[in-house]
């Protein structure tokens, strides 16, 4: 009987964590690292203008096999322009 209650508790906690993880993922871009919800608050640097901004607000761009994050679409477009004029 006691084991049943413990199992139900674990299942409930797992269910809540899974829900939180899913809702967190759908709101933001996929994040590398741990699955803690607070990771969304990490600050990243814009490779184009050098400004820092919350990762969740970043504009993503896949470039040369890497994913870059920019503070705005303007910076992303500028980066694309700068990197597309170098030959091929
Ligand atoms: Zn920027």
PDB file of N, CA and C and ligand atoms in Angstrom:
ATOM      1  N   UNK A   1       0.829  -1.205   0.000  1.00  0.00           N
ATOM      2  CA  UNK A   1       0.000   0.000   0.000  1.00  0.00           C
ATOM      3  C   UNK A   1       0.867   1.260   0.000  1.00  0.00           C
ATOM      4  N   UNK A   2       1.866   1.282   0.871  1.00  0.00           N
ATOM      5  CA  UNK A   2       2.727   2.453   0.959  1.00  0.00           C
ATOM      6  C   UNK A   2       3.507   2.657  -0.341  1.00  0.00           C
ATOM      7  N   UNK A   3       3.931   1.562  -0.941  1.00  0.00           N
ATOM      8  CA  UNK A   3       4.680   1.672  -2.188  1.00  0.00           C
ATOM      9  C   UNK A   3       3.811   2.250  -3.290  1.00  0.00           C
ATOM     10  N   UNK A   4       2.543   1.929  -3.255  1.00  0.00           N
ATOM     11  CA  UNK A   4       1.628   2.445  -4.272  1.00  0.00           C
ATOM     12  C   UNK A   4       1.526   3.967  -4.169  1.00  0.00           C
ATOM     13  N   UNK A   5       1.439   4.459  -2.940  1.00  0.00           N
ATOM     14  CA  UNK A   5       1.347   5.904  -2.733  1.00  0.00           C
ATOM     15  C   UNK A   5       2.631   6.591  -3.211  1.00  0.00           C
ATOM     16  N   UNK A   6       3.765   5.979  -2.887  1.00  0.00           N
ATOM     17  CA  UNK A   6       5.048   6.556  -3.298  1.00  0.00           C
ATOM     18  C   UNK A   6       5.138   6.585  -4.816  1.00  0.00           C
ATOM     19  N   UNK A   7       4.691   5.546  -5.452  1.00  0.00           N
ATOM     20  CA  UNK A   7       4.741   5.482  -6.905  1.00  0.00           C
ATOM     21  C   UNK A   7       3.846   6.566  -7.517  1.00  0.00           C
ATOM     22  N   UNK A   8       2.663   6.742  -6.953  1.00  0.00           N
ATOM     23  CA  UNK A   8       1.736   7.751  -7.462  1.00  0.00           C
ATOM     24  C   UNK A   8       2.341   9.145  -7.320  1.00  0.00           C
ATOM     25  N   UNK A   9       3.036   9.374  -6.211  1.00  0.00           N
ATOM     26  CA  UNK A   9       3.668  10.674  -5.972  1.00  0.00           C
ATOM     27  C   UNK A   9       4.746  10.933  -7.019  1.00  0.00           C
ATOM     28  N   UNK A  10       5.571   9.923  -7.275  1.00  0.00           N
ATOM     29  CA  UNK A  10       6.642  10.072  -8.262  1.00  0.00           C
ATOM     30  C   UNK A  10       6.050  10.326  -9.644  1.00  0.00           C
ATOM     31  N   UNK A  11       4.994   9.597  -9.988  1.00  0.00           N
ATOM     32  CA  UNK A  11       4.364   9.765 -11.294  1.00  0.00           C
ATOM     33  C   UNK A  11       3.801  11.180 -11.417  1.00  0.00           C
ATOM     34  N   UNK A  12       3.240  11.699 -10.330  1.00  0.00           N
ATOM     35  CA  UNK A  12       2.665  13.040 -10.357  1.00  0.00           C
ATOM     36  C   UNK A  12       3.756  14.099 -10.564  1.00  0.00           C
ATOM     37  N   UNK A  13       4.847  13.944  -9.852  1.00  0.00           N
ATOM     38  CA  UNK A  13       5.956  14.892  -9.991  1.00  0.00           C
ATOM     39  C   UNK A  13       6.531  14.824 -11.404  1.00  0.00           C
ATOM     40  N   UNK A  14       6.697  13.630 -11.936  1.00  0.00           N
ATOM     41  CA  UNK A  14       7.231  13.467 -13.286  1.00  0.00           C
ATOM     42  C   UNK A  14       6.296  14.106 -14.305  1.00  0.00           C
ATOM     43  N   UNK A  15       5.007  13.948 -14.083  1.00  0.00           N
ATOM     44  CA  UNK A  15       4.016  14.533 -14.981  1.00  0.00           C
ATOM     45  C   UNK A  15       4.107  16.060 -14.973  1.00  0.00           C
ATOM     46  N   UNK A  16       4.240  16.624 -13.792  1.00  0.00           N
ATOM     47  CA  UNK A  16       4.339  18.087 -13.707  1.00  0.00           C
ATOM     48  C   UNK A  16       5.621  18.591 -14.348  1.00  0.00           C
ATOM     49  N   UNK A  17       6.723  17.895 -14.132  1.00  0.00           N
ATOM     50  CA  UNK A  17       7.989  18.301 -14.732  1.00  0.00           C
ATOM     51  C   UNK A  17       7.905  18.212 -16.252  1.00  0.00           C
ATOM     52  N   UNK A  18       7.289  17.146 -16.753  1.00  0.00           N
ATOM     53  CA  UNK A  18       7.175  16.967 -18.203  1.00  0.00           C
ATOM     54  C   UNK A  18       6.337  18.083 -18.807  1.00  0.00           C
ATOM     55  N   UNK A  19       5.253  18.437 -18.142  1.00  0.00           N
ATOM     56  CA  UNK A  19       4.397  19.516 -18.650  1.00  0.00           C
ATOM     57  C   UNK A  19       5.158  20.835 -18.704  1.00  0.00           C
ATOM     58  N   UNK A  20       5.906  21.098 -17.654  1.00  0.00           N
ATOM     59  CA  UNK A  20       6.656  22.342 -17.589  1.00  0.00           C
ATOM     60  C   UNK A  20       7.725  22.365 -18.678  1.00  0.00           C
ATOM     61  N   UNK A  21       8.348  21.220 -18.885  1.00  0.00           N
ATOM     62  CA  UNK A  21       9.414  21.122 -19.885  1.00  0.00           C
ATOM     63  C   UNK A  21       8.835  21.347 -21.277  1.00  0.00           C
ATOM     64  N   UNK A  22       7.691  20.743 -21.545  1.00  0.00           N
ATOM     65  CA  UNK A  22       7.080  20.866 -22.877  1.00  0.00           C
ATOM     66  C   UNK A  22       6.633  22.304 -23.125  1.00  0.00           C
ATOM     67  N   UNK A  23       5.955  22.919 -22.161  1.00  0.00           N
ATOM     68  CA  UNK A  23       5.478  24.294 -22.358  1.00  0.00           C
ATOM     69  C   UNK A  23       6.657  25.254 -22.463  1.00  0.00           C
ATOM     70  N   UNK A  24       7.747  24.977 -21.751  1.00  0.00           N
ATOM     71  CA  UNK A  24       8.926  25.831 -21.842  1.00  0.00           C
ATOM     72  C   UNK A  24       9.580  25.722 -23.203  1.00  0.00           C
ATOM     73  N   UNK A  25       9.613  24.520 -23.739  1.00  0.00           N
ATOM     74  CA  UNK A  25      10.243  24.316 -25.034  1.00  0.00           C
ATOM     75  C   UNK A  25       9.473  24.986 -26.150  1.00  0.00           C
ATOM     76  N   UNK A  26       8.155  24.918 -26.097  1.00  0.00           N
ATOM     77  CA  UNK A  26       7.363  25.442 -27.204  1.00  0.00           C
ATOM     78  C   UNK A  26       7.409  26.960 -27.256  1.00  0.00           C
ATOM     79  N   UNK A  27       7.765  27.601 -26.140  1.00  0.00           N
ATOM     80  CA  UNK A  27       7.794  29.056 -26.116  1.00  0.00           C
ATOM     81  C   UNK A  27       9.111  29.636 -26.588  1.00  0.00           C
ATOM     82  N   UNK A  28      10.157  28.850 -26.578  1.00  0.00           N
ATOM     83  CA  UNK A  28      11.460  29.402 -26.903  1.00  0.00           C
ATOM     84  C   UNK A  28      12.216  28.462 -27.824  1.00  0.00           C
ATOM     85  N   UNK A  29      13.343  28.922 -28.303  1.00  0.00           N
ATOM     86  CA  UNK A  29      14.165  28.089 -29.156  1.00  0.00           C
ATOM     87  C   UNK A  29      14.790  26.985 -28.321  1.00  0.00           C
ATOM     88  N   UNK A  30      15.104  25.870 -28.920  1.00  0.00           N
ATOM     89  CA  UNK A  30      15.748  24.784 -28.171  1.00  0.00           C
ATOM     90  C   UNK A  30      17.035  25.257 -27.517  1.00  0.00           C
ATOM     91  N   UNK A  31      17.244  24.790 -26.298  1.00  0.00           N
ATOM     92  CA  UNK A  31      18.390  25.254 -25.524  1.00  0.00           C
ATOM     93  C   UNK A  31      19.315  24.095 -25.235  1.00  0.00           C
ATOM     94  N   UNK A  32      20.579  24.316 -25.410  1.00  0.00           N
ATOM     95  CA  UNK A  32      21.556  23.295 -25.049  1.00  0.00           C
ATOM     96  C   UNK A  32      21.771  23.313 -23.549  1.00  0.00           C
ATOM     97  N   UNK A  33      22.186  22.191 -22.986  1.00  0.00           N
ATOM     98  CA  UNK A  33      22.496  22.164 -21.565  1.00  0.00           C
ATOM     99  C   UNK A  33      21.406  21.501 -20.756  1.00  0.00           C
ATOM    100  N   UNK A  34      21.234  21.954 -19.530  1.00  0.00           N
ATOM    101  CA  UNK A  34      20.304  21.303 -18.626  1.00  0.00           C
ATOM    102  C   UNK A  34      18.871  21.626 -19.006  1.00  0.00           C
ATOM    103  N   UNK A  35      17.929  20.887 -18.415  1.00  0.00           N
ATOM    104  CA  UNK A  35      16.525  21.079 -18.742  1.00  0.00           C
ATOM    105  C   UNK A  35      15.823  21.958 -17.718  1.00  0.00           C
ATOM    106  N   UNK A  36      16.578  22.745 -16.959  1.00  0.00           N
ATOM    107  CA  UNK A  36      15.950  23.638 -15.995  1.00  0.00           C
ATOM    108  C   UNK A  36      15.285  24.793 -16.714  1.00  0.00           C
ATOM    109  N   UNK A  37      14.098  25.175 -16.270  1.00  0.00           N
ATOM    110  CA  UNK A  37      13.377  26.248 -16.933  1.00  0.00           C
ATOM    111  C   UNK A  37      14.101  27.573 -16.859  1.00  0.00           C
ATOM    112  N   UNK A  38      14.950  27.774 -15.831  1.00  0.00           N
ATOM    113  CA  UNK A  38      15.604  29.068 -15.653  1.00  0.00           C
ATOM    114  C   UNK A  38      16.665  29.330 -16.712  1.00  0.00           C
ATOM    115  N   UNK A  39      17.033  28.314 -17.459  1.00  0.00           N
ATOM    116  CA  UNK A  39      18.078  28.490 -18.457  1.00  0.00           C
ATOM    117  C   UNK A  39      17.644  29.517 -19.507  1.00  0.00           C
ATOM    118  N   UNK A  40      16.351  29.769 -19.609  1.00  0.00           N
ATOM    119  CA  UNK A  40      15.850  30.744 -20.572  1.00  0.00           C
ATOM    120  C   UNK A  40      16.359  32.149 -20.278  1.00  0.00           C
ATOM    121  N   UNK A  41      16.744  32.395 -19.041  1.00  0.00           N
ATOM    122  CA  UNK A  41      17.131  33.740 -18.653  1.00  0.00           C
ATOM    123  C   UNK A  41      18.592  34.044 -18.951  1.00  0.00           C
ATOM    124  N   UNK A  42      19.299  33.104 -19.529  1.00  0.00           N
ATOM    125  CA  UNK A  42      20.723  33.314 -19.759  1.00  0.00           C
ATOM    126  C   UNK A  42      20.925  34.412 -20.800  1.00  0.00           C
ATOM    127  N   UNK A  43      21.961  35.219 -20.585  1.00  0.00           N
ATOM    128  CA  UNK A  43      22.245  36.304 -21.515  1.00  0.00           C
ATOM    129  C   UNK A  43      23.288  35.843 -22.534  1.00  0.00           C
ATOM    130  N   UNK A  44      23.056  36.194 -23.776  1.00  0.00           N
ATOM    131  CA  UNK A  44      24.010  35.853 -24.825  1.00  0.00           C
ATOM    132  C   UNK A  44      24.425  37.112 -25.558  1.00  0.00           C
ATOM    133  N   UNK A  45      25.556  37.027 -26.254  1.00  0.00           N
ATOM    134  CA  UNK A  45      26.095  38.203 -26.931  1.00  0.00           C
ATOM    135  C   UNK A  45      25.793  38.140 -28.425  1.00  0.00           C
ATOM    136  N   UNK A  46      25.345  39.241 -28.959  1.00  0.00           N
ATOM    137  CA  UNK A  46      25.085  39.359 -30.384  1.00  0.00           C
ATOM    138  C   UNK A  46      26.425  39.423 -31.121  1.00  0.00           C
ATOM    139  N   UNK A  47      26.702  38.466 -32.024  1.00  0.00           N
ATOM    140  CA  UNK A  47      27.995  38.471 -32.718  1.00  0.00           C
ATOM    141  C   UNK A  47      28.125  39.624 -33.706  1.00  0.00           C
ATOM    142  N   UNK A  48      27.035  40.274 -34.030  1.00  0.00           N
ATOM    143  CA  UNK A  48      27.071  41.360 -35.004  1.00  0.00           C
ATOM    144  C   UNK A  48      27.334  42.711 -34.345  1.00  0.00           C
ATOM    145  N   UNK A  49      26.514  43.068 -33.361  1.00  0.00           N
ATOM    146  CA  UNK A  49      26.642  44.399 -32.749  1.00  0.00           C
ATOM    147  C   UNK A  49      27.269  44.342 -31.356  1.00  0.00           C
ATOM    148  N   UNK A  50      27.394  43.142 -30.765  1.00  0.00           N
ATOM    149  CA  UNK A  50      28.060  43.010 -29.481  1.00  0.00           C
ATOM    150  C   UNK A  50      27.164  43.245 -28.279  1.00  0.00           C
ATOM    151  N   UNK A  51      25.874  43.464 -28.505  1.00  0.00           N
ATOM    152  CA  UNK A  51      24.959  43.706 -27.390  1.00  0.00           C
ATOM    153  C   UNK A  51      24.585  42.393 -26.712  1.00  0.00           C
ATOM    154  N   UNK A  52      24.273  42.487 -25.416  1.00  0.00           N
ATOM    155  CA  UNK A  52      23.801  41.325 -24.665  1.00  0.00           C
ATOM    156  C   UNK A  52      22.282  41.360 -24.582  1.00  0.00           C
ATOM    157  N   UNK A  53      21.666  40.187 -24.671  1.00  0.00           N
ATOM    158  CA  UNK A  53      20.212  40.112 -24.626  1.00  0.00           C
ATOM    159  C   UNK A  53      19.804  38.740 -24.109  1.00  0.00           C
ATOM    160  N   UNK A  54      18.560  38.615 -23.576  1.00  0.00           N
ATOM    161  CA  UNK A  54      18.092  37.302 -23.109  1.00  0.00           C
ATOM    162  C   UNK A  54      18.000  36.323 -24.279  1.00  0.00           C
ATOM    163  N   UNK A  55      18.484  35.131 -24.036  1.00  0.00           N
ATOM    164  CA  UNK A  55      18.544  34.139 -25.096  1.00  0.00           C
ATOM    165  C   UNK A  55      17.172  33.884 -25.735  1.00  0.00           C
ATOM    166  N   UNK A  56      16.131  33.913 -24.937  1.00  0.00           N
ATOM    167  CA  UNK A  56      14.788  33.617 -25.444  1.00  0.00           C
ATOM    168  C   UNK A  56      14.304  34.685 -26.413  1.00  0.00           C
ATOM    169  N   UNK A  57      14.871  35.890 -26.349  1.00  0.00           N
ATOM    170  CA  UNK A  57      14.460  36.959 -27.259  1.00  0.00           C
ATOM    171  C   UNK A  57      15.305  36.989 -28.529  1.00  0.00           C
ATOM    172  N   UNK A  58      16.271  36.098 -28.629  1.00  0.00           N
ATOM    173  CA  UNK A  58      17.194  36.128 -29.748  1.00  0.00           C
ATOM    174  C   UNK A  58      16.568  35.694 -31.061  1.00  0.00           C
ATOM    175  N   UNK A  59      17.141  36.189 -32.147  1.00  0.00           N
ATOM    176  CA  UNK A  59      16.750  35.776 -33.485  1.00  0.00           C
ATOM    177  C   UNK A  59      17.800  34.771 -33.968  1.00  0.00           C
ATOM    178  N   UNK A  60      17.354  33.548 -34.243  1.00  0.00           N
ATOM    179  CA  UNK A  60      18.300  32.474 -34.552  1.00  0.00           C
ATOM    180  C   UNK A  60      18.652  32.451 -36.026  1.00  0.00           C
ATOM    181  N   UNK A  61      19.893  32.055 -36.278  1.00  0.00           N
ATOM    182  CA  UNK A  61      20.345  31.885 -37.660  1.00  0.00           C
ATOM    183  C   UNK A  61      21.312  30.710 -37.702  1.00  0.00           C
ATOM    184  N   UNK A  62      21.091  29.809 -38.647  1.00  0.00           N
ATOM    185  CA  UNK A  62      22.016  28.693 -38.800  1.00  0.00           C
ATOM    186  C   UNK A  62      23.065  29.100 -39.812  1.00  0.00           C
ATOM    187  N   UNK A  63      24.306  29.126 -39.386  1.00  0.00           N
ATOM    188  CA  UNK A  63      25.375  29.611 -40.244  1.00  0.00           C
ATOM    189  C   UNK A  63      26.582  28.699 -40.114  1.00  0.00           C
ATOM    190  N   UNK A  64      27.025  28.137 -41.222  1.00  0.00           N
ATOM    191  CA  UNK A  64      28.219  27.273 -41.239  1.00  0.00           C
ATOM    192  C   UNK A  64      28.116  26.161 -40.202  1.00  0.00           C
ATOM    193  N   UNK A  65      26.929  25.574 -40.086  1.00  0.00           N
ATOM    194  CA  UNK A  65      26.760  24.455 -39.169  1.00  0.00           C
ATOM    195  C   UNK A  65      26.571  24.836 -37.722  1.00  0.00           C
ATOM    196  N   UNK A  66      26.612  26.138 -37.428  1.00  0.00           N
ATOM    197  CA  UNK A  66      26.409  26.592 -36.052  1.00  0.00           C
ATOM    198  C   UNK A  66      25.145  27.412 -35.967  1.00  0.00           C
ATOM    199  N   UNK A  67      24.550  27.460 -34.773  1.00  0.00           N
ATOM    200  CA  UNK A  67      23.385  28.297 -34.585  1.00  0.00           C
ATOM    201  C   UNK A  67      23.800  29.566 -33.874  1.00  0.00           C
ATOM    202  N   UNK A  68      23.564  30.694 -34.535  1.00  0.00           N
ATOM    203  CA  UNK A  68      23.900  31.988 -33.957  1.00  0.00           C
ATOM    204  C   UNK A  68      22.622  32.676 -33.515  1.00  0.00           C
ATOM    205  N   UNK A  69      22.755  33.530 -32.486  1.00  0.00           N
ATOM    206  CA  UNK A  69      21.608  34.275 -31.987  1.00  0.00           C
ATOM    207  C   UNK A  69      21.918  35.769 -32.053  1.00  0.00           C
ATOM    208  N   UNK A  70      20.962  36.518 -32.573  1.00  0.00           N
ATOM    209  CA  UNK A  70      21.123  37.964 -32.711  1.00  0.00           C
ATOM    210  C   UNK A  70      20.058  38.682 -31.894  1.00  0.00           C
ATOM    211  N   UNK A  71      20.345  39.942 -31.538  1.00  0.00           N
ATOM    212  CA  UNK A  71      19.423  40.692 -30.697  1.00  0.00           C
ATOM    213  C   UNK A  71      18.206  41.144 -31.497  1.00  0.00           C
ATOM    214  N   UNK A  72      18.329  41.226 -32.811  1.00  0.00           N
ATOM    215  CA  UNK A  72      17.215  41.682 -33.628  1.00  0.00           C
ATOM    216  C   UNK A  72      17.358  41.140 -35.042  1.00  0.00           C
ATOM    217  N   UNK A  73      16.289  41.255 -35.807  1.00  0.00           N
ATOM    218  CA  UNK A  73      16.353  40.793 -37.192  1.00  0.00           C
ATOM    219  C   UNK A  73      17.284  41.690 -38.010  1.00  0.00           C
ATOM    220  N   UNK A  74      17.377  42.957 -37.651  1.00  0.00           N
ATOM    221  CA  UNK A  74      18.284  43.868 -38.355  1.00  0.00           C
ATOM    222  C   UNK A  74      19.714  43.343 -38.271  1.00  0.00           C
ATOM    223  N   UNK A  75      20.125  42.935 -37.068  1.00  0.00           N
ATOM    224  CA  UNK A  75      21.489  42.449 -36.892  1.00  0.00           C
ATOM    225  C   UNK A  75      21.687  41.147 -37.665  1.00  0.00           C
ATOM    226  N   UNK A  76      20.681  40.291 -37.647  1.00  0.00           N
ATOM    227  CA  UNK A  76      20.794  39.035 -38.378  1.00  0.00           C
ATOM    228  C   UNK A  76      20.954  39.313 -39.872  1.00  0.00           C
ATOM    229  N   UNK A  77      20.128  40.218 -40.392  1.00  0.00           N
ATOM    230  CA  UNK A  77      20.202  40.527 -41.824  1.00  0.00           C
ATOM    231  C   UNK A  77      21.549  41.151 -42.175  1.00  0.00           C
ATOM    232  N   UNK A  78      22.058  42.006 -41.295  1.00  0.00           N
ATOM    233  CA  UNK A  78      23.357  42.627 -41.527  1.00  0.00           C
ATOM    234  C   UNK A  78      24.463  41.568 -41.554  1.00  0.00           C
ATOM    235  N   UNK A  79      24.344  40.627 -40.619  1.00  0.00           N
ATOM    236  CA  UNK A  79      25.338  39.548 -40.556  1.00  0.00           C
ATOM    237  C   UNK A  79      25.296  38.724 -41.844  1.00  0.00           C
ATOM    238  N   UNK A  80      24.092  38.428 -42.320  1.00  0.00           N
ATOM    239  CA  UNK A  80      23.950  37.641 -43.559  1.00  0.00           C
ATOM    240  C   UNK A  80      24.560  38.412 -44.722  1.00  0.00           C
ATOM    241  N   UNK A  81      24.292  39.706 -44.785  1.00  0.00           N
ATOM    242  CA  UNK A  81      24.836  40.524 -45.862  1.00  0.00           C
ATOM    243  C   UNK A  81      26.363  40.530 -45.815  1.00  0.00           C
ATOM    244  N   UNK A  82      26.911  40.741 -44.614  1.00  0.00           N
ATOM    245  CA  UNK A  82      28.369  40.790 -44.473  1.00  0.00           C
ATOM    246  C   UNK A  82      29.015  39.467 -44.858  1.00  0.00           C
ATOM    247  N   UNK A  83      28.339  38.361 -44.563  1.00  0.00           N
ATOM    248  CA  UNK A  83      28.955  37.058 -44.782  1.00  0.00           C
ATOM    249  C   UNK A  83      28.623  36.432 -46.123  1.00  0.00           C
ATOM    250  N   UNK A  84      27.767  37.085 -46.890  1.00  0.00           N
ATOM    251  CA  UNK A  84      27.431  36.525 -48.192  1.00  0.00           C
ATOM    252  C   UNK A  84      28.208  37.219 -49.308  1.00  0.00           C
ATOM    253  N   UNK A  85      28.946  38.292 -48.981  1.00  0.00           N
ATOM    254  CA  UNK A  85      29.712  39.017 -49.996  1.00  0.00           C
ATOM    255  C   UNK A  85      31.160  38.548 -50.081  1.00  0.00           C
ATOM    256  N   UNK A  86      31.477  37.497 -49.359  1.00  0.00           N
ATOM    257  CA  UNK A  86      32.873  37.035 -49.329  1.00  0.00           C
ATOM    258  C   UNK A  86      33.036  35.851 -50.282  1.00  0.00           C
ATOM    259  N   UNK A  87      32.943  36.141 -51.569  1.00  0.00           N
ATOM    260  CA  UNK A  87      33.154  35.103 -52.556  1.00  0.00           C
ATOM    261  C   UNK A  87      32.002  34.122 -52.594  1.00  0.00           C
ATOM    262  N   UNK A  88      32.289  32.825 -52.351  1.00  0.00           N
ATOM    263  CA  UNK A  88      31.237  31.837 -52.457  1.00  0.00           C
ATOM    264  C   UNK A  88      30.549  31.715 -51.121  1.00  0.00           C
TER     265      UNK A  88
HETATM  266 ZN1  LIG B   1      22.472  43.314 -32.408  1.00  0.00          ZN
END
